[in-house]
mmCIF file of C-alpha atoms in Angstrom:
data_model
loop_
_atom_site.group_PDB
_atom_site.id
_atom_site.type_symbol
_atom_site.label_atom_id
_atom_site.label_comp_id
_atom_site.label_asym_id
_atom_site.label_seq_id
_atom_site.Cartn_x
_atom_site.Cartn_y
_atom_site.Cartn_z
ATOM 1 C CA MET A 1 114.954 94.976 80.122
ATOM 2 C CA THR A 2 112.353 96.143 77.602
ATOM 3 C CA PRO A 3 111.280 99.802 77.291
ATOM 4 C CA VAL A 4 107.905 98.944 78.855
ATOM 5 C CA VAL A 5 108.532 98.999 82.595
ATOM 6 C CA ILE A 6 104.993 98.758 83.969
ATOM 7 C CA GLY A 7 104.171 95.140 84.669
ATOM 8 C CA GLN A 8 107.761 94.212 85.518
ATOM 9 C CA TYR A 9 108.680 93.089 89.019
ATOM 10 C CA VAL A 10 112.058 94.198 90.364
ATOM 11 C CA PRO A 11 113.143 91.829 93.171
ATOM 12 C CA VAL A 12 114.840 94.159 95.648
ATOM 13 C CA ASP A 13 114.870 93.883 99.434
ATOM 14 C CA SER A 14 113.159 97.081 100.528
ATOM 15 C CA PHE A 15 110.484 98.200 102.971
ATOM 16 C CA LEU A 16 107.926 98.634 100.168
ATOM 17 C CA HIS A 17 108.606 95.153 98.822
ATOM 18 C CA ARG A 18 107.892 93.621 102.231
ATOM 19 C CA LEU A 19 104.525 95.345 102.681
ATOM 20 C CA ASP A 20 101.359 93.289 102.349
ATOM 21 C CA PRO A 21 100.064 93.561 98.746
ATOM 22 C CA ARG A 22 96.478 94.095 99.904
ATOM 23 C CA GLY A 23 97.478 97.181 101.863
ATOM 24 C CA LYS A 24 99.552 98.455 98.945
ATOM 25 C CA LEU A 25 96.661 98.029 96.513
ATOM 26 C CA VAL A 26 94.195 99.897 98.728
ATOM 27 C CA PHE A 27 96.727 102.646 99.426
ATOM 28 C CA VAL A 28 97.627 103.065 95.736
ATOM 29 C CA PHE A 29 93.998 103.300 94.607
ATOM 30 C CA ALA A 30 93.237 105.826 97.355
ATOM 31 C CA PHE A 31 96.361 107.781 96.412
ATOM 32 C CA MET A 32 95.346 107.848 92.718
ATOM 33 C CA PHE A 33 91.901 109.080 93.775
ATOM 34 C CA LEU A 34 93.550 111.993 95.571
ATOM 35 C CA VAL A 35 95.753 112.751 92.554
ATOM 36 C CA LEU A 36 92.697 113.018 90.293
ATOM 37 C CA PHE A 37 90.819 115.443 92.518
ATOM 38 C CA VAL A 38 93.391 117.940 93.796
ATOM 39 C CA ASP A 39 93.847 121.084 91.714
ATOM 40 C CA ARG A 40 96.285 123.360 93.525
ATOM 41 C CA TRP A 41 100.005 123.825 93.119
ATOM 42 C CA PRO A 42 101.021 122.994 96.704
ATOM 43 C CA SER A 43 98.986 119.779 96.595
ATOM 44 C CA TYR A 44 100.659 118.571 93.405
ATOM 45 C CA LEU A 45 104.085 119.437 94.735
ATOM 46 C CA LEU A 46 103.348 117.450 97.901
ATOM 47 C CA LEU A 47 102.131 114.426 95.893
ATOM 48 C CA THR A 48 105.160 114.562 93.602
ATOM 49 C CA LEU A 49 107.511 114.780 96.576
ATOM 50 C CA PHE A 50 105.744 111.852 98.246
ATOM 51 C CA VAL A 51 106.065 109.689 95.121
ATOM 52 C CA LEU A 52 109.755 110.521 94.752
ATOM 53 C CA LEU A 53 110.350 109.598 98.407
ATOM 54 C CA ALA A 54 108.506 106.311 97.820
ATOM 55 C CA VAL A 55 110.726 105.599 94.802
ATOM 56 C CA LYS A 56 113.751 106.282 96.990
ATOM 57 C CA GLY A 57 112.396 103.925 99.642
ATOM 58 C CA ALA A 58 111.857 101.188 97.054
ATOM 59 C CA ARG A 59 115.604 101.207 96.295
ATOM 60 C CA ILE A 60 114.895 101.190 92.562
ATOM 61 C CA PRO A 61 116.741 103.616 90.247
ATOM 62 C CA LEU A 62 114.732 106.685 89.287
ATOM 63 C CA ALA A 63 115.774 106.168 85.652
ATOM 64 C CA LEU A 64 113.599 103.048 85.574
ATOM 65 C CA PHE A 65 110.516 105.097 86.393
ATOM 66 C CA LEU A 66 111.432 107.779 83.867
ATOM 67 C CA ARG A 67 111.501 105.030 81.248
ATOM 68 C CA ALA A 68 108.010 104.032 82.371
ATOM 69 C CA VAL A 69 106.781 107.551 81.575
ATOM 70 C CA LYS A 70 108.276 107.460 78.072
ATOM 71 C CA PRO A 71 105.413 105.455 76.443
ATOM 72 C CA ILE A 72 102.856 108.093 77.534
ATOM 73 C CA LEU A 73 105.095 111.082 76.822
ATOM 74 C CA PHE A 74 103.090 111.865 73.678
ATOM 75 C CA LEU A 75 99.858 111.830 75.700
ATOM 76 C CA ILE A 76 101.377 114.161 78.306
ATOM 77 C CA ILE A 77 102.548 116.611 75.635
ATOM 78 C CA LEU A 78 99.222 116.501 73.778
ATOM 79 C CA THR A 79 97.189 117.061 76.949
ATOM 80 C CA SER A 80 99.461 119.918 78.015
ATOM 81 C CA LEU A 81 99.153 121.645 74.631
ATOM 82 C CA LEU A 82 95.366 121.337 74.658
ATOM 83 C CA HIS A 83 95.178 122.995 78.071
ATOM 84 C CA LEU A 84 97.794 125.557 77.081
ATOM 85 C CA PHE A 85 95.830 126.818 74.083
ATOM 86 C CA THR A 86 92.229 126.310 75.249
ATOM 87 C CA THR A 87 92.242 127.346 78.921
ATOM 88 C CA LYS A 88 91.506 131.047 79.353
ATOM 89 C CA GLY A 89 92.035 133.155 82.427
ATOM 90 C CA GLY A 90 94.535 135.489 83.969
ATOM 91 C CA GLY A 91 96.915 137.648 81.985
ATOM 92 C CA VAL A 92 97.701 137.079 78.314
ATOM 93 C CA LEU A 93 101.255 135.823 77.877
ATOM 94 C CA LEU A 94 101.203 135.357 74.091
ATOM 95 C CA GLN A 95 98.761 136.698 71.519
ATOM 96 C CA THR A 96 98.665 135.619 67.867
ATOM 97 C CA PRO A 97 95.952 135.717 65.183
ATOM 98 C CA LEU A 98 95.425 131.958 65.586
ATOM 99 C CA PHE A 99 95.699 131.391 69.325
ATOM 100 C CA SER A 100 96.483 133.011 72.648
ATOM 101 C CA VAL A 101 98.245 131.726 75.721
ATOM 102 C CA HIS A 102 96.943 132.763 79.134
ATOM 103 C CA GLU A 103 98.406 132.330 82.602
ATOM 104 C CA ALA A 104 95.665 129.851 83.519
ATOM 105 C CA GLY A 105 96.531 127.792 80.429
ATOM 106 C CA VAL A 106 100.178 127.522 81.433
ATOM 107 C CA GLU A 107 99.188 126.577 84.974
ATOM 108 C CA GLN A 108 96.769 123.882 83.818
ATOM 109 C CA ALA A 109 99.289 122.488 81.314
ATOM 110 C CA VAL A 110 101.920 122.041 84.030
ATOM 111 C CA LEU A 111 99.425 120.619 86.526
ATOM 112 C CA MET A 112 98.103 118.046 84.041
ATOM 113 C CA SER A 113 101.649 116.995 83.184
ATOM 114 C CA LEU A 114 102.405 116.487 86.881
ATOM 115 C CA ARG A 115 99.152 114.562 87.334
ATOM 116 C CA LEU A 116 99.903 112.091 84.533
ATOM 117 C CA PHE A 117 103.520 111.766 85.681
ATOM 118 C CA VAL A 118 102.515 110.974 89.272
ATOM 119 C CA LEU A 119 99.848 108.467 88.167
ATOM 120 C CA MET A 120 102.246 106.610 85.877
ATOM 121 C CA VAL A 121 105.054 106.492 88.427
ATOM 122 C CA THR A 122 102.638 105.291 91.126
ATOM 123 C CA ALA A 123 101.340 102.443 88.957
ATOM 124 C CA THR A 124 104.903 101.479 88.024
ATOM 125 C CA LEU A 125 105.962 101.576 91.663
ATOM 126 C CA LEU A 126 103.179 99.131 92.549
ATOM 127 C CA THR A 127 104.123 96.607 89.857
ATOM 128 C CA CYS A 128 107.863 96.951 90.497
ATOM 129 C CA THR A 129 107.496 96.225 94.214
ATOM 130 C CA THR A 130 104.757 93.559 94.013
ATOM 131 C CA SER A 131 105.031 90.302 92.098
ATOM 132 C CA PRO A 132 102.175 89.319 89.719
ATOM 133 C CA MET A 133 101.225 86.399 91.976
ATOM 134 C CA GLU A 134 100.960 88.699 94.999
ATOM 135 C CA ILE A 135 98.795 91.110 93.014
ATOM 136 C CA THR A 136 96.531 88.246 91.953
ATOM 137 C CA ASN A 137 96.124 86.985 95.527
ATOM 138 C CA ALA A 138 95.544 90.497 96.862
ATOM 139 C CA ILE A 139 92.860 91.317 94.275
ATOM 140 C CA GLU A 140 91.139 88.010 94.890
ATOM 141 C CA GLN A 141 91.018 88.474 98.643
ATOM 142 C CA LEU A 142 89.889 92.103 98.431
ATOM 143 C CA LEU A 143 87.075 91.179 96.036
ATOM 144 C CA ARG A 144 86.109 87.977 97.853
ATOM 145 C CA PRO A 145 82.803 89.440 99.207
ATOM 146 C CA LEU A 146 81.595 89.643 95.587
ATOM 147 C CA THR A 147 81.531 85.845 95.413
ATOM 148 C CA LYS A 148 78.265 86.051 97.394
ATOM 149 C CA VAL A 149 76.625 87.442 94.236
ATOM 150 C CA ARG A 150 78.297 84.834 91.966
ATOM 151 C CA VAL A 151 81.038 87.102 90.616
ATOM 152 C CA PRO A 152 84.011 84.954 89.385
ATOM 153 C CA VAL A 153 86.540 86.801 91.519
ATOM 154 C CA HIS A 154 89.376 84.293 91.139
ATOM 155 C CA GLU A 155 89.067 84.168 87.352
ATOM 156 C CA LEU A 156 88.965 87.979 87.093
ATOM 157 C CA ALA A 157 92.041 88.347 89.296
ATOM 158 C CA MET A 158 93.895 85.709 87.280
ATOM 159 C CA MET A 159 93.021 87.459 83.999
ATOM 160 C CA MET A 160 94.261 90.815 85.308
ATOM 161 C CA SER A 161 97.473 89.266 86.571
ATOM 162 C CA ILE A 162 98.183 87.471 83.295
ATOM 163 C CA ALA A 163 97.464 90.610 81.273
ATOM 164 C CA LEU A 164 99.781 92.661 83.477
ATOM 165 C CA ARG A 165 102.481 90.010 83.352
ATOM 166 C CA PHE A 166 102.501 89.768 79.563
ATOM 167 C CA ILE A 167 102.737 93.496 78.812
ATOM 168 C CA PRO A 168 106.583 93.422 78.770
ATOM 169 C CA THR A 169 106.570 90.066 76.944
ATOM 170 C CA LEU A 170 104.329 91.315 74.135
ATOM 171 C CA TRP A 171 106.346 94.520 73.859
ATOM 172 C CA GLY A 172 109.543 92.518 73.456
ATOM 173 C CA GLU A 173 107.838 90.352 70.817
ATOM 174 C CA THR A 174 106.742 93.504 68.996
ATOM 175 C CA GLN A 175 110.307 94.808 68.893
ATOM 176 C CA LYS A 176 111.593 91.494 67.500
ATOM 177 C CA ILE A 177 108.961 91.445 64.745
ATOM 178 C CA LYS A 178 109.644 95.092 63.904
ATOM 179 C CA LYS A 179 113.384 94.483 63.565
ATOM 180 C CA ALA A 180 112.713 91.431 61.398
ATOM 181 C CA GLN A 181 110.468 93.474 59.089
ATOM 182 C CA MET A 182 113.045 96.269 58.930
ATOM 183 C CA ALA A 183 115.659 93.687 57.898
ATOM 184 C CA ARG A 184 113.324 92.769 55.035
ATOM 185 C CA GLY A 185 113.210 96.378 53.833
ATOM 186 C CA VAL A 186 110.099 97.769 55.518
ATOM 187 C CA ASP A 187 110.517 101.478 56.328
ATOM 188 C CA PHE A 188 108.256 102.447 59.234
ATOM 189 C CA GLU A 189 109.196 106.151 59.139
ATOM 190 C CA ALA A 190 108.720 106.927 55.443
ATOM 191 C CA GLY A 191 105.710 108.634 53.904
ATOM 192 C CA SER A 192 102.724 110.423 55.372
ATOM 193 C CA LEU A 193 101.134 109.688 58.735
ATOM 194 C CA PHE A 194 98.566 107.362 57.120
ATOM 195 C CA ARG A 195 101.335 105.579 55.250
ATOM 196 C CA ARG A 196 103.372 105.089 58.430
ATOM 197 C CA ILE A 197 100.306 103.622 60.142
ATOM 198 C CA MET A 198 99.744 101.232 57.252
ATOM 199 C CA ASN A 199 103.409 100.191 57.407
ATOM 200 C CA HIS A 200 102.781 98.755 60.869
ATOM 201 C CA ILE A 201 100.233 96.211 59.602
ATOM 202 C CA PRO A 202 103.048 93.668 58.924
ATOM 203 C CA ILE A 203 103.711 93.828 62.690
ATOM 204 C CA LEU A 204 100.122 93.317 63.856
ATOM 205 C CA ILE A 205 99.411 90.022 62.095
ATOM 206 C CA PRO A 206 102.525 88.138 63.356
ATOM 207 C CA LEU A 207 101.981 89.653 66.807
ATOM 208 C CA LEU A 208 98.367 88.425 66.843
ATOM 209 C CA ILE A 209 99.431 84.924 65.811
ATOM 210 C CA SER A 210 102.196 84.921 68.435
ATOM 211 C CA SER A 211 99.752 86.072 71.123
ATOM 212 C CA PHE A 212 97.345 83.216 70.354
ATOM 213 C CA ARG A 213 100.235 80.757 70.408
ATOM 214 C CA ARG A 214 101.401 82.029 73.801
ATOM 215 C CA ALA A 215 97.845 81.863 75.150
ATOM 216 C CA GLU A 216 97.523 78.253 73.976
ATOM 217 C CA ASP A 217 100.876 77.294 75.524
ATOM 218 C CA LEU A 218 99.889 78.967 78.793
ATOM 219 C CA ALA A 219 96.533 77.161 78.863
ATOM 220 C CA MET A 220 98.211 73.793 78.252
ATOM 221 C CA ALA A 221 100.778 74.473 80.980
ATOM 222 C CA MET A 222 98.041 75.403 83.471
ATOM 223 C CA GLU A 223 96.033 72.284 82.647
ATOM 224 C CA ALA A 224 99.141 70.090 82.933
ATOM 225 C CA ARG A 225 99.650 71.444 86.451
ATOM 226 C CA GLY A 226 96.087 70.645 87.458
ATOM 227 C CA TYR A 227 94.584 74.128 87.345
ATOM 228 C CA ARG A 228 90.798 73.933 87.452
ATOM 229 C CA GLY A 229 89.819 77.378 88.704
ATOM 230 C CA GLY A 230 89.802 78.926 92.148
ATOM 231 C CA GLU A 231 87.349 76.657 93.949
ATOM 232 C CA GLY A 232 89.098 74.552 96.588
ATOM 233 C CA ARG A 233 92.562 75.929 95.824
ATOM 234 C CA THR A 234 95.111 76.507 98.572
ATOM 235 C CA ARG A 235 98.265 78.632 98.522
ATOM 236 C CA TRP A 236 101.848 77.949 99.421
ATOM 237 C CA ARG A 237 102.247 81.443 100.884
ATOM 238 C CA GLU A 238 99.300 82.955 102.713
ATOM 239 C CA LEU A 239 99.010 86.745 102.898
ATOM 240 C CA THR A 240 99.276 88.052 106.453
ATOM 241 C CA PHE A 241 99.308 91.583 107.821
ATOM 242 C CA ALA A 242 102.399 92.464 109.860
ATOM 243 C CA ARG A 243 103.197 95.335 112.160
ATOM 244 C CA ARG A 244 105.011 97.194 109.384
ATOM 245 C CA ASP A 245 101.787 97.287 107.344
ATOM 246 C CA LEU A 246 100.147 99.451 110.007
ATOM 247 C CA TRP A 247 102.360 102.344 108.882
ATOM 248 C CA LEU A 248 100.127 102.695 105.822
ATOM 249 C CA ILE A 249 97.248 103.939 107.986
ATOM 250 C CA PRO A 250 98.945 106.983 109.603
ATOM 251 C CA THR A 251 100.728 107.713 106.321
ATOM 252 C CA ALA A 252 97.438 107.831 104.418
ATOM 253 C CA ALA A 253 95.767 109.887 107.169
ATOM 254 C CA THR A 254 98.621 112.398 107.313
ATOM 255 C CA LEU A 255 98.679 112.757 103.538
ATOM 256 C CA TRP A 256 94.906 113.247 103.386
ATOM 257 C CA LEU A 257 94.935 115.884 106.153
ATOM 258 C CA ALA A 258 97.825 117.742 104.491
ATOM 259 C CA LEU A 259 96.006 117.810 101.150
ATOM 260 C CA TRP A 260 92.760 118.864 102.820
ATOM 261 C CA TYR A 261 94.582 121.807 104.439
ATOM 262 C CA LEU A 262 96.320 122.784 101.168
ATOM 263 C CA GLU A 263 93.083 122.600 99.158
ATOM 264 C CA LYS A 264 91.147 124.922 101.470
#
């Protein structure tokens, strides 16, 4: 498996895998909304615990989700450092001529790290437990009312699904091109930061050409199978709500009430 985990579907028989994708999408977006707006320690600890329990329920190794966080590790560290050195308040923990570290800065740095971690793991959990086709069908059905105002819902859902599906594929292609360039003597770690950035140009051009080639092959394959857009299309598997999907409602209500109490 490639280092990029988000966008990959892990076919495991679990309770989360069997849930209706429409309910999972609505729940995940509502959950991410809560993550972005809470700002207290107990709330973040509750959200982190909930996500870890969901990972356990998905029967997917935790190491897989830690690998998903790795691509944004630099962003997490950078955001934490910015809050650490710029947020003032509380007692002074470290004082230097150039900067000072306050208690509020440490608190905000840790909270922002937890926020980004929870968001990334939640998005990965959705893609690991829901196939790209299920995500496409769920998005299309949830956005179906927009067809009344001539919004191309089916085409938008298909574009999102294809983009999500090809994230791991393009990452694997990038690694192959990088290894091929390294075999030809290109050193991606030598020189200054600007020089290292310029050294990656030999990767971008072959990757762009490969992406266009894959897009052309995909278009030809879809046309050969009679794809002409969403109008009049039927599905082999129709999405239906089951009794197990009703558990999402009390779960969301309980989580919201708990966060509301902790944020008071």
